[in-house]
GROMACS .gro file of C-alpha atoms in nm:
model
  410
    1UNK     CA    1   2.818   9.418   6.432
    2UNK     CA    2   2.977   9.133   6.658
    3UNK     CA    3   3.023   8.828   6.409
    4UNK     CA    4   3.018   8.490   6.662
    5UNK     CA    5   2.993   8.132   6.588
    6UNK     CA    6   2.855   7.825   6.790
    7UNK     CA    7   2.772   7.498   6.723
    8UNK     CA    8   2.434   7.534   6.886
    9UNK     CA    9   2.232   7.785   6.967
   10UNK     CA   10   1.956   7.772   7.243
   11UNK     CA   11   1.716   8.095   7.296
   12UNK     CA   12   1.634   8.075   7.683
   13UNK     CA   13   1.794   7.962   8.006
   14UNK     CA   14   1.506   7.801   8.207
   15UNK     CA   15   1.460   7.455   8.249
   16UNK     CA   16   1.402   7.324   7.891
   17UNK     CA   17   1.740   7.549   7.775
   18UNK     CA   18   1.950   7.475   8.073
   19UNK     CA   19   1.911   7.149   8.059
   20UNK     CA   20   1.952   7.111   7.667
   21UNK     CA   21   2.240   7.264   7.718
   22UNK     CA   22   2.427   7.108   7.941
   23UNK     CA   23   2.344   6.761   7.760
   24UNK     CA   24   2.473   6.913   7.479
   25UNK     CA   25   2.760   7.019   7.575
   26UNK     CA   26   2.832   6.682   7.789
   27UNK     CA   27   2.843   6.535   7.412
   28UNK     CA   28   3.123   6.818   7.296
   29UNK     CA   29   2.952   7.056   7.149
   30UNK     CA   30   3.003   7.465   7.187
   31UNK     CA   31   2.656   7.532   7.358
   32UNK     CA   32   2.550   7.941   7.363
   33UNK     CA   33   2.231   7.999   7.592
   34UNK     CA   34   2.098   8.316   7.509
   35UNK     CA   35   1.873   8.483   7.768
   36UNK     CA   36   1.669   8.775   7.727
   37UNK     CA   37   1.631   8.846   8.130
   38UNK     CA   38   1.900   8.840   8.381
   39UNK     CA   39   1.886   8.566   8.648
   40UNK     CA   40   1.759   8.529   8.899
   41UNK     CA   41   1.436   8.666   8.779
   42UNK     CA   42   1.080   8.600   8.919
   43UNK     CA   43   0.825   8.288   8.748
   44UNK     CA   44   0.531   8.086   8.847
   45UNK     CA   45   0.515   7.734   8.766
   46UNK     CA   46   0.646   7.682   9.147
   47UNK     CA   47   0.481   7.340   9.166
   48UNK     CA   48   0.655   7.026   9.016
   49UNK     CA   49   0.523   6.697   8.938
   50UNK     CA   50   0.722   6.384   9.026
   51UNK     CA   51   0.804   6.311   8.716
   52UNK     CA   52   1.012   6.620   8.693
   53UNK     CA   53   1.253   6.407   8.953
   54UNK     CA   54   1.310   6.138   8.675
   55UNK     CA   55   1.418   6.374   8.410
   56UNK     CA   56   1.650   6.575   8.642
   57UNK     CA   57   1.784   6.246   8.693
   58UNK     CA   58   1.841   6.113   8.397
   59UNK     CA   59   1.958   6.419   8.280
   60UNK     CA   60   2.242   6.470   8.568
   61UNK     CA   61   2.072   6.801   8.716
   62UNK     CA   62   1.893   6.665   9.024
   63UNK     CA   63   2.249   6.759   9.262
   64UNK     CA   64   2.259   7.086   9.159
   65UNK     CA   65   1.903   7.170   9.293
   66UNK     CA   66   1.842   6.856   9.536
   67UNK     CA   67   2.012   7.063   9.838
   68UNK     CA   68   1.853   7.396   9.762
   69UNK     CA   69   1.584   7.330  10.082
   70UNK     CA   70   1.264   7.337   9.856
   71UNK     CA   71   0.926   7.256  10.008
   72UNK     CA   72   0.834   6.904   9.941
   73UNK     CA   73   0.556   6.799   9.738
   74UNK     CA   74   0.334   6.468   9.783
   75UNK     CA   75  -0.012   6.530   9.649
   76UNK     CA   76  -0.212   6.737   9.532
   77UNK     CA   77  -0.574   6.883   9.715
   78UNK     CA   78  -0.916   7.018   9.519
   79UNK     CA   79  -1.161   7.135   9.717
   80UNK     CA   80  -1.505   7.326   9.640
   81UNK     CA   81  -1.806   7.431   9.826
   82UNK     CA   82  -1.632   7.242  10.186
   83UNK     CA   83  -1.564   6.922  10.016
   84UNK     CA   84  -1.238   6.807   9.941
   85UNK     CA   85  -1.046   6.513   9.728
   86UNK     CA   86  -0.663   6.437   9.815
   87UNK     CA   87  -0.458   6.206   9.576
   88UNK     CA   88  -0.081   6.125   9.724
   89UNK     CA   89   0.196   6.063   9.492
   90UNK     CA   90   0.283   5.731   9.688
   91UNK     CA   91  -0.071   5.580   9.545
   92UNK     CA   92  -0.024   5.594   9.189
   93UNK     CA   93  -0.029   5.339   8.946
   94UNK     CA   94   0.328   5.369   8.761
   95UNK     CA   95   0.631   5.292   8.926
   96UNK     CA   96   0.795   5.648   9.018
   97UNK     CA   97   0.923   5.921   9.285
   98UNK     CA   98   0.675   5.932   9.505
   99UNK     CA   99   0.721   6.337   9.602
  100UNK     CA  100   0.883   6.624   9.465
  101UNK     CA  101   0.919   6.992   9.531
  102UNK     CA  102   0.743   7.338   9.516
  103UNK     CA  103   0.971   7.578   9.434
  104UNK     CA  104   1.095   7.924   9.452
  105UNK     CA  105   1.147   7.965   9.038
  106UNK     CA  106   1.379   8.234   9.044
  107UNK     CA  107   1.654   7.987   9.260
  108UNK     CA  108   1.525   7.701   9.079
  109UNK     CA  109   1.598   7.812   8.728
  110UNK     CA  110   1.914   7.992   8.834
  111UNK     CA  111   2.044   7.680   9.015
  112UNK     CA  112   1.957   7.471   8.682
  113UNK     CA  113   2.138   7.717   8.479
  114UNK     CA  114   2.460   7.773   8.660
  115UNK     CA  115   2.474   7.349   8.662
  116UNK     CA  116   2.459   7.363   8.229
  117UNK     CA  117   2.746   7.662   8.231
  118UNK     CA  118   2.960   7.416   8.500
  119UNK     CA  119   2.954   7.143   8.249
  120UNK     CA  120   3.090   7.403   7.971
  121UNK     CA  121   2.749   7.571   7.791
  122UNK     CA  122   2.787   7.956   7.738
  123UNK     CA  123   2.552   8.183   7.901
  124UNK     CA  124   2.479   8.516   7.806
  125UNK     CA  125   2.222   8.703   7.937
  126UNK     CA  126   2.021   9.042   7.872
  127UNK     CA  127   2.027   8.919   7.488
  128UNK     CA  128   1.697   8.920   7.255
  129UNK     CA  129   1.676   8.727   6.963
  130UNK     CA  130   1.566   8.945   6.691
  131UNK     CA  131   1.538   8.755   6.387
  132UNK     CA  132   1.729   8.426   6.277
  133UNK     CA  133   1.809   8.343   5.899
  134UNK     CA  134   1.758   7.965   5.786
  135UNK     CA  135   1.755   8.003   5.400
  136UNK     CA  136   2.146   7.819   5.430
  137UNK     CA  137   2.107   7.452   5.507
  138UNK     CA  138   2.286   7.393   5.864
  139UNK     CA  139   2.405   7.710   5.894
  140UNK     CA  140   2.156   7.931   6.092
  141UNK     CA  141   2.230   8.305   6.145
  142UNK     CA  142   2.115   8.502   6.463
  143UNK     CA  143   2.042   8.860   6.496
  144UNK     CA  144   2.070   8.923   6.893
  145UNK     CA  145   2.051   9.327   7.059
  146UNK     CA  146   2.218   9.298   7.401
  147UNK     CA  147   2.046   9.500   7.679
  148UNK     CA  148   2.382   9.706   7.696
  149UNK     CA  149   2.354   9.834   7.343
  150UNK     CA  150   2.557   9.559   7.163
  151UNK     CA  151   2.463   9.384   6.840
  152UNK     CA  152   2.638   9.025   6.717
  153UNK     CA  153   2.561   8.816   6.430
  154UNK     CA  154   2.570   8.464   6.567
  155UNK     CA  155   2.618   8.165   6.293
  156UNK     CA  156   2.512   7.798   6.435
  157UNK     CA  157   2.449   7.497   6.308
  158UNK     CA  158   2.146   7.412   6.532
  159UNK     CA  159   1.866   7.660   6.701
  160UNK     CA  160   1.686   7.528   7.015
  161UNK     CA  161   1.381   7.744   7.105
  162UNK     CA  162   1.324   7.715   7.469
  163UNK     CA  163   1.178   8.065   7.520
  164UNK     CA  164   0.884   7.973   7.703
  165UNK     CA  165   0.595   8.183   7.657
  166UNK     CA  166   0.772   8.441   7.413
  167UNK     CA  167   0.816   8.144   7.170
  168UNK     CA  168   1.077   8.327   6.946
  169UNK     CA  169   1.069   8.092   6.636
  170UNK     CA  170   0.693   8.024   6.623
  171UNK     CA  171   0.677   8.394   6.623
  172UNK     CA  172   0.946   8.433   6.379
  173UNK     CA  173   0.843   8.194   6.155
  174UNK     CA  174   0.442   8.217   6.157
  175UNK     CA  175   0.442   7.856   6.350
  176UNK     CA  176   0.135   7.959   6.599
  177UNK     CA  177  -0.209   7.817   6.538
  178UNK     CA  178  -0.487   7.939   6.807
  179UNK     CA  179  -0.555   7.676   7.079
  180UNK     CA  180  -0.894   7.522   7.077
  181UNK     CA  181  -0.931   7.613   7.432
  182UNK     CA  182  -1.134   7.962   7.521
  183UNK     CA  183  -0.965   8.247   7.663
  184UNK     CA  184  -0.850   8.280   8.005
  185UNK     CA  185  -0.659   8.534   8.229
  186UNK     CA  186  -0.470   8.483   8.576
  187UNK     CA  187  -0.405   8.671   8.868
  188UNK     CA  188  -0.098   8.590   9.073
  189UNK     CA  189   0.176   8.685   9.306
  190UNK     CA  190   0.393   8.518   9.624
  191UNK     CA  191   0.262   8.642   9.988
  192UNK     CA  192   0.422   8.555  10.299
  193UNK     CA  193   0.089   8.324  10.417
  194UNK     CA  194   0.099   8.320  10.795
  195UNK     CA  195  -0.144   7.994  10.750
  196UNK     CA  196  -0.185   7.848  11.121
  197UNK     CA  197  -0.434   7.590  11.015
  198UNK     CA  198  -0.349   7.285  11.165
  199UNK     CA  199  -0.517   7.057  10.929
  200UNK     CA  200  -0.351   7.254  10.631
  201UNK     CA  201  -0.102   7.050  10.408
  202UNK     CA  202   0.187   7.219  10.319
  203UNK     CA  203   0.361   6.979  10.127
  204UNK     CA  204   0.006   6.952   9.924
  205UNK     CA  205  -0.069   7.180   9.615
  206UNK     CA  206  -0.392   7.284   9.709
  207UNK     CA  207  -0.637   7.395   9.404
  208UNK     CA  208  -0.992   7.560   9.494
  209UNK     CA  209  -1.291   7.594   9.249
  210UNK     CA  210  -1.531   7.948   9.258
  211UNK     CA  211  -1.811   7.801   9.428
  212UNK     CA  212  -2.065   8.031   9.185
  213UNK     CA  213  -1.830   8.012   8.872
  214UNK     CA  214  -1.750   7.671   8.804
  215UNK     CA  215  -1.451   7.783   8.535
  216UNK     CA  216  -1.279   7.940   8.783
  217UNK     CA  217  -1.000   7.796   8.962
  218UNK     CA  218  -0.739   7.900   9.241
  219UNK     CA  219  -0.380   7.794   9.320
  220UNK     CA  220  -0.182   7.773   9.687
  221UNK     CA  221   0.158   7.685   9.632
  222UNK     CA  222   0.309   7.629   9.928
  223UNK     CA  223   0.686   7.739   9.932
  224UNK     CA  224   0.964   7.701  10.203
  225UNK     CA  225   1.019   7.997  10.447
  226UNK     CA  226   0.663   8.057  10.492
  227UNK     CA  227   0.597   8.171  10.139
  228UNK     CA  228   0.344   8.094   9.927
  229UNK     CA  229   0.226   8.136   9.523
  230UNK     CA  230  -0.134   8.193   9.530
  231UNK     CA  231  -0.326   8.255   9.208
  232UNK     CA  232  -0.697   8.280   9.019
  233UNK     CA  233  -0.778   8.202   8.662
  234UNK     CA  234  -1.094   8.236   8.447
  235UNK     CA  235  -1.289   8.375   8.165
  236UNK     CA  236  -1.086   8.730   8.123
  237UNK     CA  237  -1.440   8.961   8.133
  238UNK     CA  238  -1.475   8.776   8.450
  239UNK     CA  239  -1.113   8.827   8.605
  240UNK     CA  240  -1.105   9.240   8.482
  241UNK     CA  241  -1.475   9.279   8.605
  242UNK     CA  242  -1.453   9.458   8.896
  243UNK     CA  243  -1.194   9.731   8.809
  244UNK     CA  244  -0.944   9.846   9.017
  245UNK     CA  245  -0.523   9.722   9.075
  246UNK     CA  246  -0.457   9.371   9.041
  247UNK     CA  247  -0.380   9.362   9.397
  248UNK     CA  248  -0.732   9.470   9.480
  249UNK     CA  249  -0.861   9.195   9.262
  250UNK     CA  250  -0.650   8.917   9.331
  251UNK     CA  251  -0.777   8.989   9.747
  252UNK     CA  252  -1.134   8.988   9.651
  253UNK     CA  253  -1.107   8.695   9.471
  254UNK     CA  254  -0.982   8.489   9.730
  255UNK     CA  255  -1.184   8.610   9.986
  256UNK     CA  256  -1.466   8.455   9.776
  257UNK     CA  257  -1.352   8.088   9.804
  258UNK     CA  258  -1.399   7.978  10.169
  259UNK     CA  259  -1.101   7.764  10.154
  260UNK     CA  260  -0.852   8.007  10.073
  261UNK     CA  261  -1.021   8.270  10.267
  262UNK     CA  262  -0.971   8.104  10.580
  263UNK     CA  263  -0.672   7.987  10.494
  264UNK     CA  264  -0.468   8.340  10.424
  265UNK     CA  265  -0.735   8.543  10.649
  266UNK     CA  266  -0.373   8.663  10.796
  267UNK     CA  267  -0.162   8.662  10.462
  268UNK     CA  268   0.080   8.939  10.383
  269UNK     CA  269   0.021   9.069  10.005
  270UNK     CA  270   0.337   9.165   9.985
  271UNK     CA  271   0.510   9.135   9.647
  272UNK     CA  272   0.374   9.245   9.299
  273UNK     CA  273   0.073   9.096   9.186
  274UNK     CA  274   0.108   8.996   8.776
  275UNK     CA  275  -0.142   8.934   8.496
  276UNK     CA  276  -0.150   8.782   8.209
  277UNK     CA  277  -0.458   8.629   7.974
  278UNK     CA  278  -0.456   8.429   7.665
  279UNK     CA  279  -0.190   8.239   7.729
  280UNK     CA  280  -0.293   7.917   7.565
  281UNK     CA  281  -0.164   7.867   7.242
  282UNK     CA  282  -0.052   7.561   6.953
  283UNK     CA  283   0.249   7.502   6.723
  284UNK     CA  284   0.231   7.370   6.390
  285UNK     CA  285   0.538   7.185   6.396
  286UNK     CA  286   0.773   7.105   6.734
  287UNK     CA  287   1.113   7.078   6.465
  288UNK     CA  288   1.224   7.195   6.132
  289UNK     CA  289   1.540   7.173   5.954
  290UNK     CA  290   1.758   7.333   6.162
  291UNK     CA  291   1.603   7.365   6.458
  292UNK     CA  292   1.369   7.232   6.778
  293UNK     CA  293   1.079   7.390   7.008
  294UNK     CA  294   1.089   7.295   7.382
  295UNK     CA  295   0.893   7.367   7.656
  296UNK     CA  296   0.627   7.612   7.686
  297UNK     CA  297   0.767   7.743   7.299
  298UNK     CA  298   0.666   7.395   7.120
  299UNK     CA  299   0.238   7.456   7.332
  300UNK     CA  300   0.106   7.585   7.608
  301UNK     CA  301  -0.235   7.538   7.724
  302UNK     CA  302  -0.322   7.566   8.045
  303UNK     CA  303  -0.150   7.574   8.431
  304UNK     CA  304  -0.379   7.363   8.584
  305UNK     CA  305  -0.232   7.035   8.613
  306UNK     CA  306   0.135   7.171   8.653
  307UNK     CA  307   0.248   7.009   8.336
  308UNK     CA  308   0.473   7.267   8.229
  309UNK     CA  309   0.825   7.239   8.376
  310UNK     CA  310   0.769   6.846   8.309
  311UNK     CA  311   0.701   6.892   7.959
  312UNK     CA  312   1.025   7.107   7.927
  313UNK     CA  313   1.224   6.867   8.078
  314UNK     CA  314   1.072   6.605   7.861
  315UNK     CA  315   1.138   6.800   7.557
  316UNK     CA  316   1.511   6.867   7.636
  317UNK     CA  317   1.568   6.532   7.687
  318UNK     CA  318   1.427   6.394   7.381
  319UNK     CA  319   1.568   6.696   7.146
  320UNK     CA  320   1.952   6.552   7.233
  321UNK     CA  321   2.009   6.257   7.057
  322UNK     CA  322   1.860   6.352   6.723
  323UNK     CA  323   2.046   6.683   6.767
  324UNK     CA  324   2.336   6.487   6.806
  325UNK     CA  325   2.306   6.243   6.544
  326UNK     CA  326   2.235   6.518   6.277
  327UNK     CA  327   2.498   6.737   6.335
  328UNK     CA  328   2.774   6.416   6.336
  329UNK     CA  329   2.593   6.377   5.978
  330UNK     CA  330   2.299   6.158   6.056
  331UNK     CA  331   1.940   6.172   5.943
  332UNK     CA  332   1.760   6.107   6.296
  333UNK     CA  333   1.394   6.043   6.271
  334UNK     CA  334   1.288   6.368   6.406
  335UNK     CA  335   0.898   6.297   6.409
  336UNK     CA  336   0.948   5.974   6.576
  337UNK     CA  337   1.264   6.027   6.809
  338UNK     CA  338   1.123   6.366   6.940
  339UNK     CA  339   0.780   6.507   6.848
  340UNK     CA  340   0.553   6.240   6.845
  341UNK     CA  341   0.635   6.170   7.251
  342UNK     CA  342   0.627   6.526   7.319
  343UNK     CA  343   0.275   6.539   7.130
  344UNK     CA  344   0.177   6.201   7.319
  345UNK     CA  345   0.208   6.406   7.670
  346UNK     CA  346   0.045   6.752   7.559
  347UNK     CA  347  -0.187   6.515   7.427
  348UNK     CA  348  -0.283   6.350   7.782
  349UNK     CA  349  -0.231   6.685   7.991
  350UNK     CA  350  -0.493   6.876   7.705
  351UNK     CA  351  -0.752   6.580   7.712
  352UNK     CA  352  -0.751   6.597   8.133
  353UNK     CA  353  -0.793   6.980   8.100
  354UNK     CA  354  -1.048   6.982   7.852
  355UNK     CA  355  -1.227   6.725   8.132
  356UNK     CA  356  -1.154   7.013   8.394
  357UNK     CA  357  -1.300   7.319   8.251
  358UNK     CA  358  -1.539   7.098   8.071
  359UNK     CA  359  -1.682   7.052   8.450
  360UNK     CA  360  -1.688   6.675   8.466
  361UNK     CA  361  -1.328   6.615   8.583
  362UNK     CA  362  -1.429   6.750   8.905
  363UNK     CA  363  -1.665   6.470   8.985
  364UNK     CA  364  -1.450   6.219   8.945
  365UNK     CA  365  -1.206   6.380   9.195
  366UNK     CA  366  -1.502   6.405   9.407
  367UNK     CA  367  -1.667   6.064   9.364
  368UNK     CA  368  -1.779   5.964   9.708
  369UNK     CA  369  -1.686   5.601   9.608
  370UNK     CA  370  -1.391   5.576   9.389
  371UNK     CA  371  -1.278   5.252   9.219
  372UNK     CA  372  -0.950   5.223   9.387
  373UNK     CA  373  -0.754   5.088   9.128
  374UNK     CA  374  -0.852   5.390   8.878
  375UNK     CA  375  -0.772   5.601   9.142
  376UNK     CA  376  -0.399   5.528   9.153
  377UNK     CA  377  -0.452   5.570   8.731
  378UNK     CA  378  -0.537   5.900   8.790
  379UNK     CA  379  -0.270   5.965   9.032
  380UNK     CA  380  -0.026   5.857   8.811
  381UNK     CA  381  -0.154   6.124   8.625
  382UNK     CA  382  -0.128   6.413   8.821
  383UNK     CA  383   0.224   6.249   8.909
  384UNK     CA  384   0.337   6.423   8.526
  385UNK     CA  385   0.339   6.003   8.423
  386UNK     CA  386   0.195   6.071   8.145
  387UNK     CA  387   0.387   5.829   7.893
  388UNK     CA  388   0.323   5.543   8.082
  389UNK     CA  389   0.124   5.348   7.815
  390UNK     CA  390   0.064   5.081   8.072
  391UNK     CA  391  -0.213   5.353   8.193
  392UNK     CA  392  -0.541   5.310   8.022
  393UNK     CA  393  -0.587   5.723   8.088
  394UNK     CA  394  -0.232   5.777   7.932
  395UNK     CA  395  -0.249   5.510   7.629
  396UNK     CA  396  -0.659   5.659   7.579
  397UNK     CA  397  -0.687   5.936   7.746
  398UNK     CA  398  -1.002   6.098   7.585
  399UNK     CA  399  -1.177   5.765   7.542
  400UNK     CA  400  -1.108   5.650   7.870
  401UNK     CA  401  -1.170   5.983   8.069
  402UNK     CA  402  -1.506   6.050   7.865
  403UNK     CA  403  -1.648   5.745   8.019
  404UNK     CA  404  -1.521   5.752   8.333
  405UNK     CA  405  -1.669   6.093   8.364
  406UNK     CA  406  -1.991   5.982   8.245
  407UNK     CA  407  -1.963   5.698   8.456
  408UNK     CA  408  -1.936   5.983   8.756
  409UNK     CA  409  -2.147   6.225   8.650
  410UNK     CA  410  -2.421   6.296   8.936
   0.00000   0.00000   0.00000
């Protein structure tokens, strides 16, 4: 057994850990990412939300990926049955970037990651968490396997849990509740798109809706070098129906929304298609005493409105300063300083999704006569501003959305 010791210890190197890291670290503390893959490594979540831009800002990480030649992003495009509804970043109501990018994950990620070791975090990758001891106050012990047949015994005084979807701690610690949300599964994979449309949007995320099953959805990412993430999601007796390979599913699916169909009529399937279901998921508590959940490990639940790599960001830069404070020997006010925001925004994204897959949201992307100035609200929105309290749909968002989609209701 390898006996280490760090100040703080963060479980994943994407986005939320990367960039926890590297804040941390700017503040003088030993910083050791631990990463169970080895980057880069393949992820969806390609499309970000403008108000990713701010927190790469704010948290000093925007150079290291501004250059990288992503596809831009300025709105976002649902269509169903031959109609479509466009919203445009540069409409919205709050004050923000008007575009951001759709990304290649595996360079995005990487790019992030490499910027938090520059500014003197630890990385170490192929390492799994296997269990972590908090019975001593402040002092935290990590069991971690390396891939190459290594075991260490890591002591910290702080654990961030940014392992996404494998949520390490909730896990760990019996912190998972089930989501209220029903269960879904997704199809998905990159292709290289060959999409000659003119009329088609590139720099628009571009979500389609079955036109016979309303609770299904479909994803085009658009990505630089004539790449694109395409996807499906719905009810998982739905998605595993027809038998066969993924592949063979994923095709058939898309060839049954017009849209899409005509759009990738000449698309190359040519990477791996992945699946996954149940996915959505709740914490009972986003901190403890020695430790924080961010990102996708603090809730998760559902893709549809690209909130995740904002959320992550928005977590890491929240979880700092309390960090901070309590290992300098303050008592930070952990349910103020950092979870109730964090809740405030899963709160907005979960209310809009329960709208979506409730089937109402649709019409009032649809409305043939939209109130322009809650049209911009709504933009601001799907622009990730979703602590703007200035925004009736952020500072209410169930209230508000129930009657505007009453309101809209044919």
């Amino acid at each position: 057994m390898n006996e280490q010791h760090t100040d703080i210890a963060v479980i994943g190197a994407g986005p939320a850990g990367a960039t926890v890291a590297a804040l941390l670290a700017d503040r003088g503390w030993r910083v050791r990412v631990l990463e169970r893959s080895h980057f880069p490594r393949f992820a969806v979540g390609e499309s970000l939300l403008p108000r990713c831009m701010d927190a790469l800002a704010a948290a000093g990480m925007l150079h290291a990926v501004e250059n990288a030649g992503y596809q831009i992003k300025r709105g976002v495009t649902f269509t169903e049955a031959g109609r479509e509804a466009s919203f445009s970043f540069d409409e919205q109501f709050t004050p923000g970037w008007a575009s951001t990018w759709q990304v290649l994950r595996a360079d995005f990620d990487h790019r992030l990651a490499q910027e938090a070791e520059r500014r003197g975090a630890s990385l170490y990758f192929g390492q799994t968490v296997d269990s972590v001891d908090f019975s001593e106050p402040g002092a935290p012990r990590l069991s971690i396997s390396g891939d190459d047949g290594t075991t260490t015994d890591l002591s910290a005084r702080f654990v961030c849990d940014a392992s996404g979807f494998a949520r390490v701690l909730p896990r760990l610690l019996d912190l998972d509740r089930p989501g209220n949300a029903p269960a879904r599964a997704a199809l998905f994979t990159h292709v290289t798109d060959r999409i000659d449309d003119p009329d088609y949007r590139r720099d628009r995320l571009v979500i389609g809706i079955h036109p016979e099953q309303p609770t299904v959805w479909y994803w085009l990412i658009g990505l630089a070098g004539g790449r694109a993430s395409v996807g499906v999601i719905g009810p998982p007796e739905w998605i595993h129906a027809p038998g066969g390979e993924p592949a063979d599913r994923l095709q058939r699916f898309l060839r049954e929304e017009p849209h899409l169909a005509r759009l990738l009529a000449n698309a190359n399937f040519d990477s791996r298609v992945n699946q996954t279901e149940n996915y959505g998921y709740d914490i009972t508590a986003l901190h403890g005493r020695d430790y924080a959940l961010l990102g996708n490990a603090a809730g998760f639940v559902d893709p549809i409105f690209s909130s995740g790599v904002t959320v992550a960001l928005e977590s890491a830069l929240h979880a700092v300063a309390p960090i901070d404070a309590q290992l300098r020997g303050g008592t930070p006010d952990w349910a103020r300083e950092f979870e109730a925001p964090i809740r405030a925004g899963q709160r907005v994204f979960t209310a809009f999704i329960a709208a979506w897959y409730g089937g109402a949201l649709k019409h009032v992307f649809f409305d043939p006569a939209p109130d322009p100035a809650i049209r911009t609200m709504i933009a601001s929105i799907l622009a990730g501003y979703v602590w703007d309290t200035n925004n009736p749909y952020a500072a209410q968002p169930e209230r508000r959305l129930d009657t505007l989609c009453r309101l809209c209701a044919p």
